[in-house]
Amino acid sequence: MTRTLRGTEVDPPPEKPPARTGRGARLRYRLGVARREPTLFLGIGLVLVLLYLVIAPLVSIISDGFAVHFGDDFKAGQPVGALTGYYLWRVFRSPVSTELFWQPLVNTLIVAVGVTAVALVLGGFAAFLLTRTDVKGRKALANALVVPYMLPSWTFALAWLALFKNGRSGGQVGLLQAWGVNTPDWLAYGAVPIVICLGLHYFPFVLLLFGNALRRLDAQLEDSARILGASRGTVLRRITLPLMLPSLSSSTLLVFGRILGTFGTPYILGLPVDFNLLSTSLFSAVRSGQQGVTAVLATVIVMIGVAMVLFDARLVRQTRRFVTVGAKGAMERTIALGRWAGLAATGAWTLFALSVVVPVATLALTTVTITPGVFSADNFTLAFWTAEHLPGAPGFPHGVLRGTELWSAAWNSVRIVGMAALICGLAGLLIGYVVVRADRSPIAKVLRQVSFLPYLVPGIAFAAAFLSLFAVQRGPIPALYGSIALLVVTLAVTHLPYSSRSGISAMTQLGREPEEAAQMAGARWLTRIRRVVVPIQRGPLITGIVLPFVSGIKELSIVIMLTTGGTQLLTTLSINLVDYAYAQMANAVILIIAVLSFTITYLTQRLTRTSLASGLGG
Amino acid sequence: MASTAPTISLKGVTKSYGTGPLAVDNLDLVMPARSFTCLLGPSGCGKTTTLRMIAGLENLTDGTITIGDRIVDSVPDGVFVPPEKRGMGLVFQNYALWPHLTVRANVEFGLRIRKVAAAERRKVVDDALATMQIGWAADRYPSQLSGGQQQRVSLARMLAVKPEVLLLDEPLSNLDARLRLEMRAELKRLHEETGHTVVFVTHDQLEAMTMATHVAVMKDGVLQQLAAPLEVYHRPANTFVAEFVGSPPMNLIDTTTAIGAQACAYLRPAGDVATVGVRPEHVRVVTGPAPDDAFTFDATVKAVLPTGSSWTVSVLTGDTEIYLVSTEPVAARGGETLRCAVAAGSLHTFGKDGARLAGDNAMETEWAR
Ligand SMILES: Nc1ncnc2c1ncn2[C@@H]1O[C@H](COP(=O)(O)OP(=O)(O)OP(=O)(O)O)[C@@H](O)[C@H]1O
Ligand SMILES: [Mg+2]
């Protein structure tokens, strides 16, 4: 049976085209076609630009790890620029290697495992509830439970501090401490809070991936096993779980990969107790100007990130062979919760409360209270928002809405992220266009893959790589450090995989006929793009711009290394305020970002009638 | 009406999609000016590919395409004229209407490109829509139309710009039977009136027979026969064409079977015959004495299938199943024996390679009834 099936699947052996016409003439013909059809040139151009923007920074940062940098010549005992193993030694073997690399590596693994576990449990629970049970208000729940993912990831960390902070680090203590409950260091800082905070941020990610897979899973497969006499437990163990394995491994590895590149939470919660992850260790190396060490650390992070994605791809490919995902047979099959209904709904809404309501409310509360935990009328104030002058706050002597800092940061955020998102959206659509037009040609394949490359590199390592490449003038490209251009390019490249993916799928769905029809009607290339392709793809184009915008506006890991005084963004402003120990104002800025990100997402979903949570519930 | 519609000629046209067998293999095809040529063949034989190459939407792997006296594609000479400069109209297999434009705007598009004045545009669009009986839908969007309605809009869109070459990829496949008949007539009238050169892709042989001035039968990317419809029907170039054109298909009988050997002996042909063929409607049930110049045999009735206007009968002689179509009622039941006759002139012979044998005597003489 399988044999015959396989037999028909195999492509007949490729036949060489007859060589009646010589190679030279055929090449000349192809050039003639290419001259009339910009697709090929467009494709080659896109590939070259992308290769440069992805490969060159990586090459630059890897080679940075092997050449003696200015100021290290004495320690390395080699002249500046010489090929050296000094930085490798420093990171992996030297007395400081524990502090630089090994401890952060162990911490990263601990945190990653912890976060993944928390996210899987919470996300898996929510996914099961939303797709397989008759829990009340599924639609509302589905929308509510993806909200944590729209908040900046370190919102939770700031809220945590507002609740649990003790007197160890400077500034005001948290609510509990203010009420006289002593919070130990392990609860206030370090691994435990980091795991909880990131777990609450990343569980919607698992919910989406896992929920969609569960929904597509052909319920008939389970039914047929039941009919054959398998018990519920056996079905779960032998049928459902194996079939869910790909999405399980994907969510695990992707969450794991995200932890590698996340910066805000470990920075806020880890720093007071010197709890470093690879990302914060990398950041310290950058800030202290240790280029060689930076390079080695970034390379390690890149390698782990690439390994993760490749491992995932391999796993998925291996599993997919026996996984049948039926779209048609997938009927609504829900388990009646019966007397568990109340408990399940309560659980789900509690999760929402813990991951959204509590952190946001806590932050909001801190921004209007002078002393934490005191609820008397004279302790409430709007000063941190609106005061002309805040006494005793050097560096930021007024409410966040006053002065120019917030507004210029907001303008920078909107301008820089907006430009990056625009580039992303347009590039994504163009990439989709070329991939579909040049279908099956090698250029389409290469473009598809190259545009996916940034996905392999954790954001913070990418930023380090860009810094290494563009810190100095290279050929015709001037030194870009501190410039808006650098931020725009970095943000655009790191978000490109998502845009190009949606561009490719939108264009594939449309196919090439509508454009060809315009061609037959006599329209030239530009006319076709302007009058047919772009108008038809307006929806996907808007989504391809808005999604990177929303994600970019709350981005910290990537921009933290690249901003300078002149290019402060909302996110970096907030972190700066944390550094100054102005908790109230840092929290105020975070709230502004959260509201901005949430509003834009909501409006776009309204306008384009799409939903992140679409199809999850009800 | 005098038309300047051009001749289309393909020479050695070959298309490879990289992997798999050639989609079109060394195709030589001349479609005379003002002809209505049907590309006919089973699914996947390369009809759409051929049409798209003529349109310029697909590049050639080898060969030359000439429209009138203009070379539009030539691999040996490195010539390529882009589709928008070829001045052809094309109706896509899946219509390819622009979803963001109304029906009117769809049809108007080409006129806007040509910068036709608004008043003139309106008139032309109205005419085109009226011809296709779809004027009532002018302000709708394509997604609000059925498949057949979209197909007619697609035809109107092509006609509006008055191209001299019309390329049609199964343009009637989604219409219901009555509308299809009407559209066939409409297209044929249009062709006769305007004298366009039309290339029409279909896998419906009836469509090809009724509309075309020329039929090109293809199989696996290779041209099997190019001829007038009746010629293709009555003188099929090989067993593939014989079987593909006509419904029910021609009976092809191996000469190794008993009945095949008898027929062969009866014909006493010159060449080495491997297959004898006869169209079902040329097999007659005889009740009285057999006619002189006919090959006769006895057969057992397997099934009688009335279609309304005719009777299709499946009979067995030895192990060989033969179909016959009669315009008169066949009263026989399964298991009964029938006497069948085939006029000598209605027997086709094919050689070992399937090719029609030269000098055989199977002419299109209708057997006197
Ligand atoms: N873009 C493509 N890439 C690869 N192979 C293709 C492509 N388009 C067509 N083919 C192959 O070329 C062959 C001819 O295809 P074509 O579309 O011309 O067939 P067709 O005669 O129009 O069939 P149908 O009647 O089903 O429309 C088929 O085997 C098909 O699989
Ligand atoms: Mg086709």
Tab-separated table of N, CA and C in Angstrom, chain A residues 11-15 17-18 20-21 25-26 28-29 32-33 36 512-525 527-528 531-532 535-536, chain B residues 12 14 21 26 52 55 57-62 73-80 82-85 88 90 92 94 96 98-100 112-114 157:
chain	number	residue	atom	x	y	z
A	11	ASP	N	8.885	11.997	-8.194
A	11	ASP	CA	8.927	12.714	-9.462
A	11	ASP	C	9.642	11.869	-10.498
A	12	PRO	N	9.159	11.933	-11.745
A	12	PRO	CA	9.933	11.258	-12.774
A	12	PRO	C	11.312	11.907	-12.863
A	13	PRO	N	12.294	11.138	-13.280
A	13	PRO	CA	13.644	11.707	-13.322
A	13	PRO	C	13.678	12.931	-14.234
A	14	PRO	N	14.402	13.971	-13.841
A	14	PRO	CA	14.447	15.177	-14.670
A	14	PRO	C	15.035	14.881	-16.037
A	15	GLU	N	14.400	15.460	-17.016
A	15	GLU	CA	14.894	15.270	-18.363
A	15	GLU	C	15.647	16.516	-18.769
A	17	PRO	N	16.577	19.497	-20.955
A	17	PRO	CA	15.973	20.128	-22.127
A	17	PRO	C	16.865	19.885	-23.337
A	18	PRO	N	16.248	19.657	-24.464
A	18	PRO	CA	17.046	19.374	-25.645
A	18	PRO	C	17.953	20.554	-25.966
A	20	ARG	N	19.039	21.955	-28.625
A	20	ARG	CA	19.066	22.364	-30.023
A	20	ARG	C	19.673	23.751	-30.155
A	21	THR	N	19.266	24.627	-29.212
A	21	THR	CA	19.810	25.963	-29.229
A	21	THR	C	20.956	26.039	-28.237
A	25	ALA	N	22.912	31.472	-26.694
A	25	ALA	CA	21.657	32.055	-27.175
A	25	ALA	C	20.591	31.981	-26.108
A	26	ARG	N	20.569	30.833	-25.414
A	26	ARG	CA	19.554	30.693	-24.371
A	26	ARG	C	19.747	31.726	-23.279
A	28	ARG	N	21.125	34.620	-23.658
A	28	ARG	CA	20.764	35.917	-24.216
A	28	ARG	C	19.235	36.106	-24.143
A	29	TYR	N	18.508	35.029	-24.425
A	29	TYR	CA	17.040	35.069	-24.354
A	29	TYR	C	16.593	35.362	-22.925
A	32	GLY	N	17.071	38.835	-22.101
A	32	GLY	CA	16.023	39.618	-22.744
A	32	GLY	C	14.748	39.606	-21.923
A	33	VAL	N	14.401	38.425	-21.410
A	33	VAL	CA	13.210	38.318	-20.571
A	33	VAL	C	13.406	39.127	-19.297
A	36	ARG	N	12.862	42.820	-19.399
A	36	ARG	CA	11.469	43.263	-19.470
A	36	ARG	C	10.725	43.019	-18.173
A	512	ARG	N	-0.431	34.640	-9.170
A	512	ARG	CA	0.091	35.670	-10.053
A	512	ARG	C	-0.897	36.092	-11.120
A	513	GLU	N	-2.007	35.393	-11.240
A	513	GLU	CA	-2.934	35.706	-12.322
A	513	GLU	C	-3.457	37.143	-12.313
A	514	PRO	N	-3.871	37.693	-11.159
A	514	PRO	CA	-4.397	39.056	-11.225
A	514	PRO	C	-3.400	40.031	-11.853
A	515	GLU	N	-2.139	39.861	-11.537
A	515	GLU	CA	-1.165	40.760	-12.138
A	515	GLU	C	-0.990	40.440	-13.618
A	516	GLU	N	-1.000	39.163	-13.940
A	516	GLU	CA	-0.853	38.791	-15.353
A	516	GLU	C	-2.022	39.299	-16.178
A	517	ALA	N	-3.195	39.302	-15.562
A	517	ALA	CA	-4.358	39.818	-16.280
A	517	ALA	C	-4.150	41.293	-16.608
A	518	ALA	N	-3.567	42.024	-15.661
A	518	ALA	CA	-3.281	43.441	-15.914
A	518	ALA	C	-2.228	43.583	-17.003
A	519	GLN	N	-1.300	42.655	-17.003
A	519	GLN	CA	-0.257	42.652	-18.022
A	519	GLN	C	-0.874	42.447	-19.407
A	520	MET	N	-1.820	41.501	-19.482
A	520	MET	CA	-2.487	41.248	-20.749
A	520	MET	C	-3.307	42.459	-21.180
A	521	ALA	N	-3.793	43.215	-20.179
A	521	ALA	CA	-4.577	44.400	-20.513
A	521	ALA	C	-3.674	45.543	-20.955
A	522	GLY	N	-2.366	45.320	-20.909
A	522	GLY	CA	-1.439	46.318	-21.432
A	522	GLY	C	-0.754	47.174	-20.383
A	523	ALA	N	-0.909	46.821	-19.099
A	523	ALA	CA	-0.323	47.654	-18.056
A	523	ALA	C	1.153	47.322	-17.850
A	524	ARG	N	1.944	48.385	-17.687
A	524	ARG	CA	3.374	48.163	-17.440
A	524	ARG	C	3.592	47.872	-15.969
A	525	TRP	N	4.854	47.531	-15.639
A	525	TRP	CA	5.155	47.013	-14.312
A	525	TRP	C	4.688	47.929	-13.194
A	527	THR	N	2.569	50.365	-13.182
A	527	THR	CA	1.107	50.483	-13.170
A	527	THR	C	0.493	49.262	-12.506
A	528	ARG	N	1.028	48.106	-12.834
A	528	ARG	CA	0.470	46.876	-12.268
A	528	ARG	C	0.638	46.851	-10.758
A	531	ARG	N	-1.668	49.776	-9.333
A	531	ARG	CA	-3.117	49.716	-9.518
A	531	ARG	C	-3.718	48.358	-9.192
A	532	VAL	N	-2.891	47.320	-9.190
A	532	VAL	CA	-3.457	45.991	-8.959
A	532	VAL	C	-2.881	45.340	-7.701
A	535	PRO	N	-3.231	47.612	-4.195
A	535	PRO	CA	-4.618	47.734	-3.719
A	535	PRO	C	-5.226	46.407	-3.261
A	536	ILE	N	-4.937	45.338	-3.991
A	536	ILE	CA	-5.508	44.054	-3.586
A	536	ILE	C	-4.928	43.619	-2.247
B	12	GLY	N	9.317	24.613	-33.018
B	12	GLY	CA	10.211	23.936	-32.065
B	12	GLY	C	10.036	24.412	-30.635
B	14	THR	N	9.509	24.516	-26.906
B	14	THR	CA	9.724	23.532	-25.859
B	14	THR	C	9.662	24.229	-24.519
B	21	PRO	N	9.000	15.588	-16.696
B	21	PRO	CA	9.102	15.572	-18.151
B	21	PRO	C	8.804	16.962	-18.730
B	26	ASN	N	8.887	20.318	-28.225
B	26	ASN	CA	9.201	20.535	-29.635
B	26	ASN	C	7.944	20.714	-30.494
B	52	ARG	N	-0.036	30.117	-22.498
B	52	ARG	CA	0.693	31.140	-21.741
B	52	ARG	C	1.986	31.531	-22.428
B	55	ALA	N	1.022	33.940	-25.022
B	55	ALA	CA	0.717	35.225	-24.399
B	55	ALA	C	1.966	35.946	-23.929
B	57	LEU	N	3.457	35.030	-21.054
B	57	LEU	CA	3.488	34.943	-19.596
B	57	LEU	C	4.438	33.853	-19.122
B	58	GLU	N	4.806	32.983	-20.030
B	58	GLU	CA	5.710	31.902	-19.676
B	58	GLU	C	6.882	31.983	-20.640
B	59	ASN	N	8.099	31.813	-20.120
B	59	ASN	CA	9.257	31.865	-21.002
B	59	ASN	C	9.453	30.526	-21.686
B	60	LEU	N	10.086	30.588	-22.854
B	60	LEU	CA	10.339	29.346	-23.590
B	60	LEU	C	11.638	28.726	-23.111
B	61	THR	N	11.712	27.409	-23.193
B	61	THR	CA	12.989	26.758	-22.961
B	61	THR	C	13.734	26.696	-24.289
B	62	ASP	N	12.966	26.562	-25.349
B	62	ASP	CA	13.557	26.609	-26.679
B	62	ASP	C	12.462	26.910	-27.691
B	73	ASP	N	8.966	35.807	-29.559
B	73	ASP	CA	9.759	34.949	-28.692
B	73	ASP	C	10.726	34.221	-29.599
B	74	SER	N	11.996	34.324	-29.302
B	74	SER	CA	12.910	33.494	-30.050
B	74	SER	C	14.111	33.200	-29.181
B	75	VAL	N	14.226	31.953	-28.792
B	75	VAL	CA	15.369	31.597	-27.966
B	75	VAL	C	16.655	31.672	-28.782
B	76	PRO	N	16.679	31.130	-30.001
B	76	PRO	CA	17.917	31.216	-30.770
B	76	PRO	C	18.378	32.668	-31.003
B	77	ASP	N	17.432	33.578	-31.239
B	77	ASP	CA	17.834	34.958	-31.511
B	77	ASP	C	17.784	35.846	-30.283
B	78	GLY	N	17.409	35.280	-29.145
B	78	GLY	CA	17.357	36.078	-27.922
B	78	GLY	C	16.330	37.193	-27.963
B	79	VAL	N	15.198	36.945	-28.624
B	79	VAL	CA	14.166	37.977	-28.707
B	79	VAL	C	13.052	37.669	-27.712
B	80	PHE	N	12.573	38.708	-27.009
B	80	PHE	CA	11.409	38.518	-26.144
B	80	PHE	C	10.595	39.804	-26.120
B	82	PRO	N	7.455	41.532	-24.237
B	82	PRO	CA	6.649	41.278	-23.040
B	82	PRO	C	5.163	41.241	-23.365
B	83	PRO	N	4.393	40.547	-22.549
B	83	PRO	CA	2.962	40.339	-22.800
B	83	PRO	C	2.211	41.639	-23.070
B	84	GLU	N	2.526	42.693	-22.289
B	84	GLU	CA	1.753	43.928	-22.428
B	84	GLU	C	1.971	44.592	-23.776
B	85	LYS	N	3.008	44.137	-24.528
B	85	LYS	CA	3.237	44.730	-25.838
B	85	LYS	C	2.788	43.810	-26.970
B	88	MET	N	-2.591	41.093	-27.106
B	88	MET	CA	-3.480	39.931	-27.140
B	88	MET	C	-4.448	40.014	-25.979
B	90	LEU	N	-6.524	37.648	-23.127
B	90	LEU	CA	-6.466	36.318	-22.542
B	90	LEU	C	-7.546	36.161	-21.483
B	92	PHE	N	-8.356	33.799	-18.400
B	92	PHE	CA	-7.661	32.815	-17.587
B	92	PHE	C	-8.589	31.681	-17.177
B	94	ASN	N	-8.943	30.473	-14.363
B	94	ASN	CA	-9.685	30.797	-13.127
B	94	ASN	C	-10.130	32.259	-13.109
B	96	ALA	N	-9.303	35.230	-12.953
B	96	ALA	CA	-8.371	36.279	-12.538
B	96	ALA	C	-8.974	37.668	-12.627
B	98	TRP	N	-10.070	41.203	-10.885
B	98	TRP	CA	-9.445	41.931	-9.782
B	98	TRP	C	-10.472	42.142	-8.694
B	99	PRO	N	-10.226	41.552	-7.535
B	99	PRO	CA	-11.246	41.561	-6.483
B	99	PRO	C	-11.540	42.952	-5.926
B	100	HIS	N	-10.594	43.895	-6.097
B	100	HIS	CA	-10.801	45.208	-5.482
B	100	HIS	C	-11.535	46.159	-6.421
B	112	ARG	N	-8.610	52.292	-19.731
B	112	ARG	CA	-7.928	53.364	-18.998
B	112	ARG	C	-6.447	53.376	-19.320
B	113	ILE	N	-5.878	52.168	-19.372
B	113	ILE	CA	-4.454	52.066	-19.705
B	113	ILE	C	-4.221	52.699	-21.077
B	114	ARG	N	-5.173	52.475	-21.990
B	114	ARG	CA	-5.015	53.021	-23.339
B	114	ARG	C	-5.510	54.459	-23.431
B	157	ARG	N	-14.070	41.586	-20.260
B	157	ARG	CA	-12.859	42.362	-19.999
B	157	ARG	C	-11.856	42.203	-21.144
